Amino acid sequence: MEREYKNPPLVEALCEFQFIPLQPYDSTIPGLFYEKIKEEYPEKQEQVGINFQLQATEKGFEQKIIQNFPPKIQFFKSDKTSLVQIARELLVINCLKPYQT
């Protein structure tokens, strides 16, 4: 039985897949992937950023910033309730509010 919340506690749900590279990266993959999903995810944008990692150590938290983080291509549904992100060795599927169920 489904339970509906007046104020759902989740803002975003995502599933992230990170892959171990077995061969050199083919930069045509995002375009080929887009051809498969463009009907459902017609809007696209490139996101370039800095990767920030925080790790607990014996001395406290250690931060690490990776400057040359590869760009991500984001594909959005028209209503912005869902997006797919693809980058080198990465695939992320995000669902945003309002959720269907």
mmCIF file of N, CA and C in Angstrom:
data_model
loop_
_atom_site.group_PDB
_atom_site.id
_atom_site.type_symbol
_atom_site.label_atom_id
_atom_site.label_comp_id
_atom_site.label_asym_id
_atom_site.label_seq_id
_atom_site.Cartn_x
_atom_site.Cartn_y
_atom_site.Cartn_z
ATOM 1 N N MET A 1 0.835 -1.179 0.000
ATOM 2 C CA MET A 1 0.000 0.000 0.000
ATOM 3 C C MET A 1 0.883 1.247 0.000
ATOM 4 N N GLU A 2 0.584 2.159 -0.900
ATOM 5 C CA GLU A 2 1.362 3.394 -0.990
ATOM 6 C C GLU A 2 0.955 4.354 0.116
ATOM 7 N N ARG A 3 1.923 5.101 0.576
ATOM 8 C CA ARG A 3 1.665 6.103 1.598
ATOM 9 C C ARG A 3 1.981 7.463 1.020
ATOM 10 N N GLU A 4 1.054 8.395 1.120
ATOM 11 C CA GLU A 4 1.282 9.745 0.622
ATOM 12 C C GLU A 4 1.510 10.672 1.809
ATOM 13 N N TYR A 5 2.533 11.506 1.674
ATOM 14 C CA TYR A 5 2.875 12.468 2.716
ATOM 15 C C TYR A 5 2.430 13.860 2.301
ATOM 16 N N LYS A 6 1.921 14.600 3.273
ATOM 17 C CA LYS A 6 1.528 15.981 3.000
ATOM 18 C C LYS A 6 2.755 16.798 2.582
ATOM 19 N N ASN A 7 3.847 16.624 3.308
ATOM 20 C CA ASN A 7 5.132 17.257 2.983
ATOM 21 C C ASN A 7 6.173 16.154 2.831
ATOM 22 N N PRO A 8 6.332 15.610 1.616
ATOM 23 C CA PRO A 8 7.280 14.499 1.436
ATOM 24 C C PRO A 8 8.680 14.869 1.919
ATOM 25 N N PRO A 9 9.341 13.955 2.635
ATOM 26 C CA PRO A 9 10.664 14.262 3.189
ATOM 27 C C PRO A 9 11.780 14.305 2.146
ATOM 28 N N LEU A 10 11.594 13.662 1.016
ATOM 29 C CA LEU A 10 12.638 13.651 -0.014
ATOM 30 C C LEU A 10 12.474 14.806 -0.982
ATOM 31 N N VAL A 11 13.567 15.451 -1.299
ATOM 32 C CA VAL A 11 13.581 16.517 -2.291
ATOM 33 C C VAL A 11 14.004 15.946 -3.635
ATOM 34 N N GLU A 12 14.929 14.986 -3.585
ATOM 35 C CA GLU A 12 15.469 14.399 -4.806
ATOM 36 C C GLU A 12 15.908 12.968 -4.522
ATOM 37 N N ALA A 13 15.638 12.081 -5.461
ATOM 38 C CA ALA A 13 16.125 10.702 -5.388
ATOM 39 C C ALA A 13 16.987 10.462 -6.617
ATOM 40 N N LEU A 14 18.096 9.767 -6.415
ATOM 41 C CA LEU A 14 18.962 9.510 -7.564
ATOM 42 C C LEU A 14 19.607 8.143 -7.455
ATOM 43 N N CYS A 15 20.005 7.657 -8.594
ATOM 44 C CA CYS A 15 20.746 6.407 -8.687
ATOM 45 C C CYS A 15 21.988 6.720 -9.514
ATOM 46 N N GLU A 16 23.155 6.474 -8.938
ATOM 47 C CA GLU A 16 24.414 6.805 -9.605
ATOM 48 C C GLU A 16 25.223 5.544 -9.856
ATOM 49 N N PHE A 17 25.693 5.419 -11.087
ATOM 50 C CA PHE A 17 26.539 4.307 -11.483
ATOM 51 C C PHE A 17 27.907 4.860 -11.869
ATOM 52 N N GLN A 18 28.950 4.327 -11.241
ATOM 53 C CA GLN A 18 30.313 4.687 -11.604
ATOM 54 C C GLN A 18 30.966 3.445 -12.192
ATOM 55 N N PHE A 19 31.614 3.612 -13.337
ATOM 56 C CA PHE A 19 32.174 2.491 -14.062
ATOM 57 C C PHE A 19 33.696 2.513 -14.022
ATOM 58 N N ILE A 20 34.272 1.338 -14.019
ATOM 59 C CA ILE A 20 35.720 1.198 -14.100
ATOM 60 C C ILE A 20 36.082 1.182 -15.584
ATOM 61 N N PRO A 21 36.970 2.082 -16.010
ATOM 62 C CA PRO A 21 37.302 2.129 -17.439
ATOM 63 C C PRO A 21 38.055 0.871 -17.880
ATOM 64 N N LEU A 22 37.539 0.223 -18.908
ATOM 65 C CA LEU A 22 38.192 -0.963 -19.458
ATOM 66 C C LEU A 22 38.876 -0.662 -20.784
ATOM 67 N N GLN A 23 38.547 0.517 -21.339
ATOM 68 C CA GLN A 23 39.153 0.947 -22.590
ATOM 69 C C GLN A 23 39.141 2.470 -22.622
ATOM 70 N N PRO A 24 39.863 3.097 -23.538
ATOM 71 C CA PRO A 24 39.854 4.568 -23.609
ATOM 72 C C PRO A 24 38.435 5.097 -23.825
ATOM 73 N N TYR A 25 38.155 6.256 -23.250
ATOM 74 C CA TYR A 25 36.823 6.854 -23.336
ATOM 75 C C TYR A 25 36.540 7.344 -24.752
ATOM 76 N N ASP A 26 35.339 7.082 -25.222
ATOM 77 C CA ASP A 26 34.884 7.522 -26.537
ATOM 78 C C ASP A 26 33.999 8.744 -26.333
ATOM 79 N N SER A 27 34.455 9.920 -26.752
ATOM 80 C CA SER A 27 33.722 11.162 -26.488
ATOM 81 C C SER A 27 32.428 11.294 -27.293
ATOM 82 N N THR A 28 32.137 10.343 -28.170
ATOM 83 C CA THR A 28 30.863 10.379 -28.902
ATOM 84 C C THR A 28 29.728 9.724 -28.109
ATOM 85 N N ILE A 29 30.041 9.083 -26.989
ATOM 86 C CA ILE A 29 29.035 8.362 -26.200
ATOM 87 C C ILE A 29 27.878 9.264 -25.770
ATOM 88 N N PRO A 30 28.103 10.479 -25.221
ATOM 89 C CA PRO A 30 26.947 11.303 -24.834
ATOM 90 C C PRO A 30 25.974 11.571 -25.986
ATOM 91 N N GLY A 31 26.488 11.825 -27.177
ATOM 92 C CA GLY A 31 25.619 12.064 -28.327
ATOM 93 C C GLY A 31 24.832 10.826 -28.724
ATOM 94 N N LEU A 32 25.486 9.685 -28.705
ATOM 95 C CA LEU A 32 24.806 8.430 -29.017
ATOM 96 C C LEU A 32 23.739 8.119 -27.973
ATOM 97 N N PHE A 33 24.049 8.390 -26.720
ATOM 98 C CA PHE A 33 23.099 8.167 -25.624
ATOM 99 C C PHE A 33 21.887 9.088 -25.778
ATOM 100 N N TYR A 34 22.144 10.358 -26.112
ATOM 101 C CA TYR A 34 21.061 11.325 -26.290
ATOM 102 C C TYR A 34 20.092 10.889 -27.386
ATOM 103 N N GLU A 35 20.612 10.303 -28.457
ATOM 104 C CA GLU A 35 19.748 9.828 -29.544
ATOM 105 C C GLU A 35 18.724 8.812 -29.033
ATOM 106 N N LYS A 36 19.079 8.047 -28.010
ATOM 107 C CA LYS A 36 18.187 7.024 -27.456
ATOM 108 C C LYS A 36 17.127 7.606 -26.523
ATOM 109 N N ILE A 37 17.403 8.759 -25.879
ATOM 110 C CA ILE A 37 16.485 9.276 -24.852
ATOM 111 C C ILE A 37 15.877 10.630 -25.190
ATOM 112 N N LYS A 38 16.183 11.188 -26.353
ATOM 113 C CA LYS A 38 15.786 12.569 -26.654
ATOM 114 C C LYS A 38 14.277 12.792 -26.691
ATOM 115 N N GLU A 39 13.477 11.767 -26.960
ATOM 116 C CA GLU A 39 12.021 11.935 -26.954
ATOM 117 C C GLU A 39 11.521 12.247 -25.542
ATOM 118 N N GLU A 40 12.059 11.548 -24.558
ATOM 119 C CA GLU A 40 11.620 11.738 -23.169
ATOM 120 C C GLU A 40 12.419 12.831 -22.444
ATOM 121 N N TYR A 41 13.658 13.058 -22.863
ATOM 122 C CA TYR A 41 14.549 14.045 -22.236
ATOM 123 C C TYR A 41 15.078 14.997 -23.314
ATOM 124 N N PRO A 42 14.231 15.916 -23.794
ATOM 125 C CA PRO A 42 14.616 16.744 -24.940
ATOM 126 C C PRO A 42 15.592 17.883 -24.637
ATOM 127 N N GLU A 43 15.629 18.350 -23.397
ATOM 128 C CA GLU A 43 16.486 19.492 -23.064
ATOM 129 C C GLU A 43 17.838 19.008 -22.575
ATOM 130 N N LYS A 44 18.897 19.688 -23.008
ATOM 131 C CA LYS A 44 20.235 19.267 -22.606
ATOM 132 C C LYS A 44 21.104 20.468 -22.271
ATOM 133 N N GLN A 45 22.068 20.225 -21.402
ATOM 134 C CA GLN A 45 23.042 21.262 -21.061
ATOM 135 C C GLN A 45 24.314 20.593 -20.551
ATOM 136 N N GLU A 46 25.419 21.305 -20.702
ATOM 137 C CA GLU A 46 26.696 20.810 -20.208
ATOM 138 C C GLU A 46 26.984 21.467 -18.869
ATOM 139 N N GLN A 47 27.471 20.678 -17.940
ATOM 140 C CA GLN A 47 27.810 21.201 -16.618
ATOM 141 C C GLN A 47 29.294 20.956 -16.370
ATOM 142 N N VAL A 48 30.006 22.037 -16.138
ATOM 143 C CA VAL A 48 31.427 21.956 -15.819
ATOM 144 C C VAL A 48 31.589 22.445 -14.389
ATOM 145 N N GLY A 49 32.327 21.700 -13.620
ATOM 146 C CA GLY A 49 32.465 22.106 -12.223
ATOM 147 C C GLY A 49 33.717 21.538 -11.598
ATOM 148 N N ILE A 50 33.780 21.688 -10.309
ATOM 149 C CA ILE A 50 34.898 21.199 -9.517
ATOM 150 C C ILE A 50 34.365 20.103 -8.609
ATOM 151 N N ASN A 51 35.065 19.004 -8.550
ATOM 152 C CA ASN A 51 34.683 17.910 -7.676
ATOM 153 C C ASN A 51 35.291 18.152 -6.297
ATOM 154 N N PHE A 52 34.477 18.046 -5.267
ATOM 155 C CA PHE A 52 34.904 18.282 -3.896
ATOM 156 C C PHE A 52 34.643 17.016 -3.098
ATOM 157 N N GLN A 53 35.675 16.495 -2.442
ATOM 158 C CA GLN A 53 35.523 15.287 -1.636
ATOM 159 C C GLN A 53 35.882 15.592 -0.198
ATOM 160 N N LEU A 54 35.121 15.023 0.722
ATOM 161 C CA LEU A 54 35.355 15.177 2.150
ATOM 162 C C LEU A 54 35.498 13.779 2.734
ATOM 163 N N GLN A 55 36.619 13.531 3.425
ATOM 164 C CA GLN A 55 36.883 12.200 3.948
ATOM 165 C C GLN A 55 37.248 12.295 5.421
ATOM 166 N N ALA A 56 36.673 11.402 6.228
ATOM 167 C CA ALA A 56 36.988 11.350 7.660
ATOM 168 C C ALA A 56 38.326 10.645 7.852
ATOM 169 N N THR A 57 39.200 11.259 8.650
ATOM 170 C CA THR A 57 40.490 10.658 8.986
ATOM 171 C C THR A 57 40.640 10.675 10.502
ATOM 172 N N GLU A 58 41.737 10.127 10.990
ATOM 173 C CA GLU A 58 41.989 10.136 12.433
ATOM 174 C C GLU A 58 42.150 11.557 12.974
ATOM 175 N N LYS A 59 42.621 12.464 12.134
ATOM 176 C CA LYS A 59 42.845 13.852 12.553
ATOM 177 C C LYS A 59 41.624 14.736 12.339
ATOM 178 N N GLY A 60 40.578 14.190 11.802
ATOM 179 C CA GLY A 60 39.381 14.983 11.497
ATOM 180 C C GLY A 60 38.999 14.776 10.045
ATOM 181 N N PHE A 61 38.407 15.782 9.454
ATOM 182 C CA PHE A 61 37.991 15.682 8.061
ATOM 183 C C PHE A 61 39.065 16.248 7.144
ATOM 184 N N GLU A 62 39.266 15.559 6.050
ATOM 185 C CA GLU A 62 40.236 15.983 5.049
ATOM 186 C C GLU A 62 39.477 16.305 3.771
ATOM 187 N N GLN A 63 39.761 17.464 3.202
ATOM 188 C CA GLN A 63 39.071 17.829 1.965
ATOM 189 C C GLN A 63 40.018 17.743 0.785
ATOM 190 N N LYS A 64 39.443 17.403 -0.357
ATOM 191 C CA LYS A 64 40.221 17.258 -1.571
ATOM 192 C C LYS A 64 39.410 17.884 -2.703
ATOM 193 N N ILE A 65 40.057 18.749 -3.470
ATOM 194 C CA ILE A 65 39.407 19.389 -4.597
ATOM 195 C C ILE A 65 40.103 18.926 -5.872
ATOM 196 N N ILE A 66 39.313 18.429 -6.808
ATOM 197 C CA ILE A 66 39.840 17.985 -8.090
ATOM 198 C C ILE A 66 39.471 19.040 -9.118
ATOM 199 N N GLN A 67 40.455 19.744 -9.633
ATOM 200 C CA GLN A 67 40.230 20.858 -10.551
ATOM 201 C C GLN A 67 39.754 20.412 -11.928
ATOM 202 N N ASN A 68 40.380 19.404 -12.488
ATOM 203 C CA ASN A 68 40.087 19.007 -13.861
ATOM 204 C C ASN A 68 39.028 17.913 -13.910
ATOM 205 N N PHE A 69 37.916 18.167 -13.289
ATOM 206 C CA PHE A 69 36.825 17.206 -13.291
ATOM 207 C C PHE A 69 36.172 17.216 -14.664
ATOM 208 N N PRO A 70 35.958 16.055 -15.289
ATOM 209 C CA PRO A 70 35.384 16.047 -16.639
ATOM 210 C C PRO A 70 33.960 16.596 -16.661
ATOM 211 N N PRO A 71 33.568 17.250 -17.762
ATOM 212 C CA PRO A 71 32.226 17.828 -17.844
ATOM 213 C C PRO A 71 31.147 16.751 -17.863
ATOM 214 N N LYS A 72 29.979 17.130 -17.378
ATOM 215 C CA LYS A 72 28.800 16.268 -17.383
ATOM 216 C C LYS A 72 27.805 16.833 -18.374
ATOM 217 N N ILE A 73 27.138 15.961 -19.104
ATOM 218 C CA ILE A 73 26.045 16.370 -19.963
ATOM 219 C C ILE A 73 24.760 15.969 -19.257
ATOM 220 N N GLN A 74 23.851 16.920 -19.120
ATOM 221 C CA GLN A 74 22.582 16.676 -18.437
ATOM 222 C C GLN A 74 21.443 16.728 -19.448
ATOM 223 N N PHE A 75 20.553 15.747 -19.360
ATOM 224 C CA PHE A 75 19.378 15.672 -20.218
ATOM 225 C C PHE A 75 18.140 15.757 -19.328
ATOM 226 N N PHE A 76 17.278 16.761 -19.567
ATOM 227 C CA PHE A 76 16.117 17.030 -18.723
ATOM 228 C C PHE A 76 14.816 16.682 -19.422
ATOM 229 N N LYS A 77 13.837 16.227 -18.628
ATOM 230 C CA LYS A 77 12.472 16.166 -19.123
ATOM 231 C C LYS A 77 11.991 17.604 -19.275
ATOM 232 N N SER A 78 11.002 17.818 -20.118
ATOM 233 C CA SER A 78 10.491 19.172 -20.346
ATOM 234 C C SER A 78 9.974 19.816 -19.067
ATOM 235 N N ASP A 79 9.379 19.019 -18.166
ATOM 236 C CA ASP A 79 8.816 19.571 -16.926
ATOM 237 C C ASP A 79 9.830 19.637 -15.786
ATOM 238 N N LYS A 80 11.090 19.263 -16.051
ATOM 239 C CA LYS A 80 12.197 19.335 -15.085
ATOM 240 C C LYS A 80 12.000 18.434 -13.857
ATOM 241 N N THR A 81 11.172 17.386 -13.952
ATOM 242 C CA THR A 81 10.971 16.480 -12.821
ATOM 243 C C THR A 81 11.961 15.322 -12.818
ATOM 244 N N SER A 82 12.725 15.197 -13.885
ATOM 245 C CA SER A 82 13.675 14.106 -13.978
ATOM 246 C C SER A 82 14.808 14.513 -14.913
ATOM 247 N N LEU A 83 16.003 13.993 -14.636
ATOM 248 C CA LEU A 83 17.124 14.233 -15.522
ATOM 249 C C LEU A 83 18.062 13.044 -15.524
ATOM 250 N N VAL A 84 18.811 12.936 -16.595
ATOM 251 C CA VAL A 84 19.834 11.909 -16.739
ATOM 252 C C VAL A 84 21.145 12.647 -16.969
ATOM 253 N N GLN A 85 22.180 12.217 -16.254
ATOM 254 C CA GLN A 85 23.490 12.846 -16.381
ATOM 255 C C GLN A 85 24.495 11.790 -16.837
ATOM 256 N N ILE A 86 25.330 12.182 -17.779
ATOM 257 C CA ILE A 86 26.333 11.252 -18.277
ATOM 258 C C ILE A 86 27.674 11.975 -18.369
ATOM 259 N N ALA A 87 28.708 11.270 -17.960
ATOM 260 C CA ALA A 87 30.077 11.785 -18.043
ATOM 261 C C ALA A 87 30.999 10.580 -18.185
ATOM 262 N N ARG A 88 32.260 10.852 -18.243
ATOM 263 C CA ARG A 88 33.247 9.777 -18.336
ATOM 264 C C ARG A 88 33.082 8.822 -17.146
ATOM 265 N N GLU A 89 32.813 7.552 -17.425
ATOM 266 C CA GLU A 89 32.635 6.507 -16.403
ATOM 267 C C GLU A 89 31.526 6.812 -15.399
ATOM 268 N N LEU A 90 30.491 7.571 -15.802
ATOM 269 C CA LEU A 90 29.435 7.958 -14.867
ATOM 270 C C LEU A 90 28.082 8.031 -15.560
ATOM 271 N N LEU A 91 27.054 7.509 -14.879
ATOM 272 C CA LEU A 91 25.664 7.636 -15.304
ATOM 273 C C LEU A 91 24.833 7.879 -14.057
ATOM 274 N N VAL A 92 24.037 8.971 -14.063
ATOM 275 C CA VAL A 92 23.200 9.314 -12.914
ATOM 276 C C VAL A 92 21.789 9.580 -13.411
ATOM 277 N N ILE A 93 20.797 9.005 -12.716
ATOM 278 C CA ILE A 93 19.395 9.268 -13.018
ATOM 279 C C ILE A 93 18.804 9.947 -11.790
ATOM 280 N N ASN A 94 18.260 11.152 -11.969
ATOM 281 C CA ASN A 94 17.699 11.946 -10.877
ATOM 282 C C ASN A 94 16.201 12.091 -11.062
ATOM 283 N N CYS A 95 15.449 11.958 -9.967
ATOM 284 C CA CYS A 95 14.008 12.251 -9.948
ATOM 285 C C CYS A 95 13.780 13.343 -8.912
ATOM 286 N N LEU A 96 13.061 14.385 -9.324
ATOM 287 C CA LEU A 96 12.815 15.530 -8.465
ATOM 288 C C LEU A 96 11.334 15.623 -8.120
ATOM 289 N N LYS A 97 11.013 16.427 -7.109
ATOM 290 C CA LYS A 97 9.617 16.649 -6.737
ATOM 291 C C LYS A 97 8.886 17.366 -7.855
ATOM 292 N N PRO A 98 7.625 17.150 -8.056
ATOM 293 C CA PRO A 98 6.754 16.211 -7.356
ATOM 294 C C PRO A 98 6.910 14.813 -7.939
ATOM 295 N N TYR A 99 6.938 13.799 -7.058
ATOM 296 C CA TYR A 99 7.091 12.417 -7.485
ATOM 297 C C TYR A 99 5.761 11.875 -7.957
ATOM 298 N N GLN A 100 5.839 10.963 -8.924
ATOM 299 C CA GLN A 100 4.616 10.320 -9.408
ATOM 300 C C GLN A 100 4.031 9.412 -8.346
ATOM 301 N N THR A 101 4.882 8.687 -7.617
ATOM 302 C CA THR A 101 4.438 7.819 -6.520
ATOM 303 C C THR A 101 5.437 7.895 -5.395
#
